[in-house]
Amino acid sequence: MEKGRTSMVNISTYPNIPIETPVVRELIGEYQAPNSKISSMEKAGDIIRLKRGLYIANPQLNNKEISRELVANNLYGPSYVTCESALAYHGLTPERVNTMVSATLKRAKNYSTPLGIFEYITVPEAYFSIGINQVIANEEYAFLIASPEKALCDLIITTSGLRFQSVKAAREYLLYDLRIDINERTNWDVEIITDCMQYNRKRRELNFLKRALTND
């Protein structure tokens, strides 16, 4: 029994980052049936299974909030958080986004987890690295997330049927569809949009976006 209590301390004091099965086994110590122990910990709610072979400690054990952005990076990669999820993180959209959207070089994929739905969209390799920020949170972990400009580009290029016929239409999309007041942010880095335009067929739409953000 003491061994079991010690394992709980190890798990609860581990940072709230996704951990793979071998790490969980190391943390719980020696058991004749480690997989059964892991399964019982999951049923007890001590750990949360994100997918096969990937877990995270229950935040109630250490009172630390789980970073869904970090989970998204680890669940399927290489990837970075983008689209509405990144816009919400940057405080540009008013509502919390239930589905965490990320961009990846791999095929598109969805995961339904106890922490919510994680959706992955595919973007070109040369385009992938443009406008990505690394966020270091609480000096404990880091994750990759799109800049606001890259998030908008990703959203536009991956939304089927989304077309702009004018700068005015782009502004209306930002204001009425995304509920973004572009005037509240004065330091839009439109060079990111310029770089994105080199690798996508929706160059016209991205150009209208760029002009909308600069009031051109």
JSON list of N, CA, C and O in Angstrom, two decimals, residues 80 105 122-131 150 153-154 156-158 163 191-207:
[
{"chain": "A", "resi": 80, "resn": "TYR", "atom": "N", "xyz": [1.29, 23.16, -34.37]},
{"chain": "A", "resi": 80, "resn": "TYR", "atom": "CA", "xyz": [1.19, 24.38, -33.59]},
{"chain": "A", "resi": 80, "resn": "TYR", "atom": "C", "xyz": [-0.27, 24.80, -33.53]},
{"chain": "A", "resi": 80, "resn": "TYR", "atom": "O", "xyz": [-1.05, 24.55, -34.46]},
{"chain": "A", "resi": 105, "resn": "LEU", "atom": "N", "xyz": [2.04, 19.11, -40.40]},
{"chain": "A", "resi": 105, "resn": "LEU", "atom": "CA", "xyz": [2.55, 18.68, -41.70]},
{"chain": "A", "resi": 105, "resn": "LEU", "atom": "C", "xyz": [1.96, 17.33, -42.10]},
{"chain": "A", "resi": 105, "resn": "LEU", "atom": "O", "xyz": [2.04, 16.94, -43.26]},
{"chain": "A", "resi": 122, "resn": "THR", "atom": "N", "xyz": [-3.97, 20.26, -42.21]},
{"chain": "A", "resi": 122, "resn": "THR", "atom": "CA", "xyz": [-2.69, 20.11, -42.90]},
{"chain": "A", "resi": 122, "resn": "THR", "atom": "C", "xyz": [-2.33, 21.39, -43.64]},
{"chain": "A", "resi": 122, "resn": "THR", "atom": "O", "xyz": [-3.16, 21.97, -44.35]},
{"chain": "A", "resi": 123, "resn": "VAL", "atom": "N", "xyz": [-1.07, 21.81, -43.49]},
{"chain": "A", "resi": 123, "resn": "VAL", "atom": "CA", "xyz": [-0.56, 22.97, -44.23]},
{"chain": "A", "resi": 123, "resn": "VAL", "atom": "C", "xyz": [0.74, 22.57, -44.92]},
{"chain": "A", "resi": 123, "resn": "VAL", "atom": "O", "xyz": [1.41, 21.62, -44.50]},
{"chain": "A", "resi": 124, "resn": "PRO", "atom": "N", "xyz": [1.14, 23.29, -45.98]},
{"chain": "A", "resi": 124, "resn": "PRO", "atom": "CA", "xyz": [2.37, 22.94, -46.72]},
{"chain": "A", "resi": 124, "resn": "PRO", "atom": "C", "xyz": [3.63, 23.09, -45.85]},
{"chain": "A", "resi": 124, "resn": "PRO", "atom": "O", "xyz": [3.68, 23.91, -44.93]},
{"chain": "A", "resi": 125, "resn": "GLU", "atom": "N", "xyz": [4.63, 22.30, -46.16]},
{"chain": "A", "resi": 125, "resn": "GLU", "atom": "CA", "xyz": [5.85, 22.28, -45.35]},
{"chain": "A", "resi": 125, "resn": "GLU", "atom": "C", "xyz": [6.56, 23.64, -45.35]},
{"chain": "A", "resi": 125, "resn": "GLU", "atom": "O", "xyz": [6.99, 24.13, -44.29]},
{"chain": "A", "resi": 126, "resn": "ALA", "atom": "N", "xyz": [6.72, 24.27, -46.51]},
{"chain": "A", "resi": 126, "resn": "ALA", "atom": "CA", "xyz": [7.44, 25.55, -46.58]},
{"chain": "A", "resi": 126, "resn": "ALA", "atom": "C", "xyz": [6.67, 26.65, -45.84]},
{"chain": "A", "resi": 126, "resn": "ALA", "atom": "O", "xyz": [7.26, 27.59, -45.32]},
{"chain": "A", "resi": 127, "resn": "TYR", "atom": "N", "xyz": [5.38, 26.51, -45.80]},
{"chain": "A", "resi": 127, "resn": "TYR", "atom": "CA", "xyz": [4.49, 27.50, -45.17]},
{"chain": "A", "resi": 127, "resn": "TYR", "atom": "C", "xyz": [4.43, 27.31, -43.65]},
{"chain": "A", "resi": 127, "resn": "TYR", "atom": "O", "xyz": [4.21, 28.26, -42.91]},
{"chain": "A", "resi": 128, "resn": "PHE", "atom": "N", "xyz": [4.64, 26.08, -43.21]},
{"chain": "A", "resi": 128, "resn": "PHE", "atom": "CA", "xyz": [4.42, 25.69, -41.82]},
{"chain": "A", "resi": 128, "resn": "PHE", "atom": "C", "xyz": [5.11, 26.59, -40.81]},
{"chain": "A", "resi": 128, "resn": "PHE", "atom": "O", "xyz": [4.52, 27.02, -39.82]},
{"chain": "A", "resi": 129, "resn": "SER", "atom": "N", "xyz": [6.38, 26.90, -41.00]},
{"chain": "A", "resi": 129, "resn": "SER", "atom": "CA", "xyz": [7.19, 27.57, -39.98]},
{"chain": "A", "resi": 129, "resn": "SER", "atom": "C", "xyz": [7.00, 29.09, -39.92]},
{"chain": "A", "resi": 129, "resn": "SER", "atom": "O", "xyz": [7.53, 29.74, -39.02]},
{"chain": "A", "resi": 130, "resn": "ILE", "atom": "N", "xyz": [6.23, 29.66, -40.84]},
{"chain": "A", "resi": 130, "resn": "ILE", "atom": "CA", "xyz": [6.04, 31.12, -40.85]},
{"chain": "A", "resi": 130, "resn": "ILE", "atom": "C", "xyz": [5.16, 31.54, -39.68]},
{"chain": "A", "resi": 130, "resn": "ILE", "atom": "O", "xyz": [4.12, 30.94, -39.41]},
{"chain": "A", "resi": 131, "resn": "GLY", "atom": "N", "xyz": [5.57, 32.59, -38.98]},
{"chain": "A", "resi": 131, "resn": "GLY", "atom": "CA", "xyz": [4.71, 33.22, -37.98]},
{"chain": "A", "resi": 131, "resn": "GLY", "atom": "C", "xyz": [4.34, 32.37, -36.79]},
{"chain": "A", "resi": 131, "resn": "GLY", "atom": "O", "xyz": [3.24, 32.50, -36.25]},
{"chain": "A", "resi": 150, "resn": "LYS", "atom": "N", "xyz": [-0.69, 34.82, -38.51]},
{"chain": "A", "resi": 150, "resn": "LYS", "atom": "CA", "xyz": [-0.61, 33.48, -39.09]},
{"chain": "A", "resi": 150, "resn": "LYS", "atom": "C", "xyz": [-1.91, 32.71, -38.84]},
{"chain": "A", "resi": 150, "resn": "LYS", "atom": "O", "xyz": [-2.38, 31.96, -39.70]},
{"chain": "A", "resi": 153, "resn": "CYS", "atom": "N", "xyz": [-4.35, 33.76, -41.41]},
{"chain": "A", "resi": 153, "resn": "CYS", "atom": "CA", "xyz": [-4.00, 33.16, -42.70]},
{"chain": "A", "resi": 153, "resn": "CYS", "atom": "C", "xyz": [-4.41, 31.69, -42.74]},
{"chain": "A", "resi": 153, "resn": "CYS", "atom": "O", "xyz": [-5.01, 31.22, -43.72]},
{"chain": "A", "resi": 154, "resn": "ASP", "atom": "N", "xyz": [-4.10, 30.96, -41.68]},
{"chain": "A", "resi": 154, "resn": "ASP", "atom": "CA", "xyz": [-4.47, 29.54, -41.62]},
{"chain": "A", "resi": 154, "resn": "ASP", "atom": "C", "xyz": [-5.97, 29.36, -41.73]},
{"chain": "A", "resi": 154, "resn": "ASP", "atom": "O", "xyz": [-6.47, 28.45, -42.42]},
{"chain": "A", "resi": 156, "resn": "ILE", "atom": "N", "xyz": [-8.17, 31.36, -43.12]},
{"chain": "A", "resi": 156, "resn": "ILE", "atom": "CA", "xyz": [-8.66, 31.70, -44.45]},
{"chain": "A", "resi": 156, "resn": "ILE", "atom": "C", "xyz": [-8.33, 30.63, -45.48]},
{"chain": "A", "resi": 156, "resn": "ILE", "atom": "O", "xyz": [-9.17, 30.22, -46.27]},
{"chain": "A", "resi": 157, "resn": "ILE", "atom": "N", "xyz": [-7.09, 30.14, -45.45]},
{"chain": "A", "resi": 157, "resn": "ILE", "atom": "CA", "xyz": [-6.69, 29.19, -46.50]},
{"chain": "A", "resi": 157, "resn": "ILE", "atom": "C", "xyz": [-7.29, 27.80, -46.31]},
{"chain": "A", "resi": 157, "resn": "ILE", "atom": "O", "xyz": [-7.39, 27.04, -47.26]},
{"chain": "A", "resi": 158, "resn": "THR", "atom": "N", "xyz": [-7.69, 27.47, -45.07]},
{"chain": "A", "resi": 158, "resn": "THR", "atom": "CA", "xyz": [-8.21, 26.12, -44.83]},
{"chain": "A", "resi": 158, "resn": "THR", "atom": "C", "xyz": [-9.73, 26.07, -44.75]},
{"chain": "A", "resi": 158, "resn": "THR", "atom": "O", "xyz": [-10.29, 24.99, -44.60]},
{"chain": "A", "resi": 163, "resn": "ARG", "atom": "N", "xyz": [-14.12, 33.15, -49.65]},
{"chain": "A", "resi": 163, "resn": "ARG", "atom": "CA", "xyz": [-13.50, 34.02, -50.65]},
{"chain": "A", "resi": 163, "resn": "ARG", "atom": "C", "xyz": [-13.85, 35.48, -50.35]},
{"chain": "A", "resi": 163, "resn": "ARG", "atom": "O", "xyz": [-14.97, 35.78, -49.93]},
{"chain": "A", "resi": 191, "resn": "GLU", "atom": "N", "xyz": [3.86, 41.59, -42.48]},
{"chain": "A", "resi": 191, "resn": "GLU", "atom": "CA", "xyz": [4.90, 40.89, -43.24]},
{"chain": "A", "resi": 191, "resn": "GLU", "atom": "C", "xyz": [4.72, 39.38, -43.15]},
{"chain": "A", "resi": 191, "resn": "GLU", "atom": "O", "xyz": [5.11, 38.65, -44.05]},
{"chain": "A", "resi": 192, "resn": "ILE", "atom": "N", "xyz": [4.13, 38.94, -42.05]},
{"chain": "A", "resi": 192, "resn": "ILE", "atom": "CA", "xyz": [3.82, 37.51, -41.93]},
{"chain": "A", "resi": 192, "resn": "ILE", "atom": "C", "xyz": [2.82, 37.10, -43.00]},
{"chain": "A", "resi": 192, "resn": "ILE", "atom": "O", "xyz": [2.95, 36.04, -43.62]},
{"chain": "A", "resi": 193, "resn": "ILE", "atom": "N", "xyz": [1.83, 37.94, -43.24]},
{"chain": "A", "resi": 193, "resn": "ILE", "atom": "CA", "xyz": [0.85, 37.66, -44.28]},
{"chain": "A", "resi": 193, "resn": "ILE", "atom": "C", "xyz": [1.52, 37.66, -45.65]},
{"chain": "A", "resi": 193, "resn": "ILE", "atom": "O", "xyz": [1.23, 36.81, -46.50]},
{"chain": "A", "resi": 194, "resn": "THR", "atom": "N", "xyz": [2.42, 38.61, -45.87]},
{"chain": "A", "resi": 194, "resn": "THR", "atom": "CA", "xyz": [3.16, 38.66, -47.14]},
{"chain": "A", "resi": 194, "resn": "THR", "atom": "C", "xyz": [3.93, 37.37, -47.36]},
{"chain": "A", "resi": 194, "resn": "THR", "atom": "O", "xyz": [3.93, 36.81, -48.46]},
{"chain": "A", "resi": 195, "resn": "ASP", "atom": "N", "xyz": [4.57, 36.87, -46.32]},
{"chain": "A", "resi": 195, "resn": "ASP", "atom": "CA", "xyz": [5.32, 35.61, -46.43]},
{"chain": "A", "resi": 195, "resn": "ASP", "atom": "C", "xyz": [4.39, 34.44, -46.72]},
{"chain": "A", "resi": 195, "resn": "ASP", "atom": "O", "xyz": [4.71, 33.56, -47.52]},
{"chain": "A", "resi": 196, "resn": "CYS", "atom": "N", "xyz": [3.23, 34.44, -46.07]},
{"chain": "A", "resi": 196, "resn": "CYS", "atom": "CA", "xyz": [2.26, 33.36, -46.29]},
{"chain": "A", "resi": 196, "resn": "CYS", "atom": "C", "xyz": [1.72, 33.35, -47.71]},
{"chain": "A", "resi": 196, "resn": "CYS", "atom": "O", "xyz": [1.41, 32.29, -48.27]},
{"chain": "A", "resi": 197, "resn": "MET", "atom": "N", "xyz": [1.61, 34.53, -48.30]},
{"chain": "A", "resi": 197, "resn": "MET", "atom": "CA", "xyz": [1.06, 34.64, -49.64]},
{"chain": "A", "resi": 197, "resn": "MET", "atom": "C", "xyz": [1.90, 33.90, -50.68]},
{"chain": "A", "resi": 197, "resn": "MET", "atom": "O", "xyz": [1.40, 33.50, -51.73]},
{"chain": "A", "resi": 198, "resn": "GLN", "atom": "N", "xyz": [3.17, 33.69, -50.40]},
{"chain": "A", "resi": 198, "resn": "GLN", "atom": "CA", "xyz": [4.06, 33.03, -51.36]},
{"chain": "A", "resi": 198, "resn": "GLN", "atom": "C", "xyz": [3.75, 31.55, -51.53]},
{"chain": "A", "resi": 198, "resn": "GLN", "atom": "O", "xyz": [4.13, 30.95, -52.52]},
{"chain": "A", "resi": 199, "resn": "TYR", "atom": "N", "xyz": [3.05, 30.97, -50.56]},
{"chain": "A", "resi": 199, "resn": "TYR", "atom": "CA", "xyz": [2.90, 29.52, -50.55]},
{"chain": "A", "resi": 199, "resn": "TYR", "atom": "C", "xyz": [1.45, 29.05, -50.65]},
{"chain": "A", "resi": 199, "resn": "TYR", "atom": "O", "xyz": [1.16, 27.88, -50.41]},
{"chain": "A", "resi": 200, "resn": "ASN", "atom": "N", "xyz": [0.53, 29.93, -51.00]},
{"chain": "A", "resi": 200, "resn": "ASN", "atom": "CA", "xyz": [-0.86, 29.52, -51.02]},
{"chain": "A", "resi": 200, "resn": "ASN", "atom": "C", "xyz": [-1.61, 30.07, -52.22]},
{"chain": "A", "resi": 200, "resn": "ASN", "atom": "O", "xyz": [-1.30, 31.15, -52.71]},
{"chain": "A", "resi": 201, "resn": "ARG", "atom": "N", "xyz": [-2.62, 29.33, -52.63]},
{"chain": "A", "resi": 201, "resn": "ARG", "atom": "CA", "xyz": [-3.42, 29.73, -53.79]},
{"chain": "A", "resi": 201, "resn": "ARG", "atom": "C", "xyz": [-4.36, 30.89, -53.48]},
{"chain": "A", "resi": 201, "resn": "ARG", "atom": "O", "xyz": [-4.81, 31.57, -54.39]},
{"chain": "A", "resi": 202, "resn": "LYS", "atom": "N", "xyz": [-4.68, 31.12, -52.23]},
{"chain": "A", "resi": 202, "resn": "LYS", "atom": "CA", "xyz": [-5.59, 32.20, -51.87]},
{"chain": "A", "resi": 202, "resn": "LYS", "atom": "C", "xyz": [-4.82, 33.51, -51.66]},
{"chain": "A", "resi": 202, "resn": "LYS", "atom": "O", "xyz": [-5.03, 34.23, -50.69]},
{"chain": "A", "resi": 203, "resn": "ARG", "atom": "N", "xyz": [-3.96, 33.82, -52.60]},
{"chain": "A", "resi": 203, "resn": "ARG", "atom": "CA", "xyz": [-3.15, 35.04, -52.46]},
{"chain": "A", "resi": 203, "resn": "ARG", "atom": "C", "xyz": [-4.02, 36.28, -52.46]},
{"chain": "A", "resi": 203, "resn": "ARG", "atom": "O", "xyz": [-3.73, 37.25, -51.75]},
{"chain": "A", "resi": 204, "resn": "ARG", "atom": "N", "xyz": [-5.06, 36.29, -53.29]},
{"chain": "A", "resi": 204, "resn": "ARG", "atom": "CA", "xyz": [-5.91, 37.47, -53.36]},
{"chain": "A", "resi": 204, "resn": "ARG", "atom": "C", "xyz": [-6.60, 37.72, -52.03]},
{"chain": "A", "resi": 204, "resn": "ARG", "atom": "O", "xyz": [-6.65, 38.86, -51.55]},
{"chain": "A", "resi": 205, "resn": "GLU", "atom": "N", "xyz": [-7.13, 36.66, -51.42]},
{"chain": "A", "resi": 205, "resn": "GLU", "atom": "CA", "xyz": [-7.81, 36.80, -50.14]},
{"chain": "A", "resi": 205, "resn": "GLU", "atom": "C", "xyz": [-6.84, 37.27, -49.05]},
{"chain": "A", "resi": 205, "resn": "GLU", "atom": "O", "xyz": [-7.19, 38.13, -48.22]},
{"chain": "A", "resi": 206, "resn": "LEU", "atom": "N", "xyz": [-5.63, 36.73, -49.07]},
{"chain": "A", "resi": 206, "resn": "LEU", "atom": "CA", "xyz": [-4.65, 37.14, -48.07]},
{"chain": "A", "resi": 206, "resn": "LEU", "atom": "C", "xyz": [-4.21, 38.59, -48.29]},
{"chain": "A", "resi": 206, "resn": "LEU", "atom": "O", "xyz": [-3.93, 39.32, -47.33]},
{"chain": "A", "resi": 207, "resn": "ASN", "atom": "N", "xyz": [-4.16, 39.00, -49.55]},
{"chain": "A", "resi": 207, "resn": "ASN", "atom": "CA", "xyz": [-3.83, 40.40, -49.84]},
{"chain": "A", "resi": 207, "resn": "ASN", "atom": "C", "xyz": [-4.93, 41.33, -49.33]},
{"chain": "A", "resi": 207, "resn": "ASN", "atom": "O", "xyz": [-4.64, 42.40, -48.75]}
]
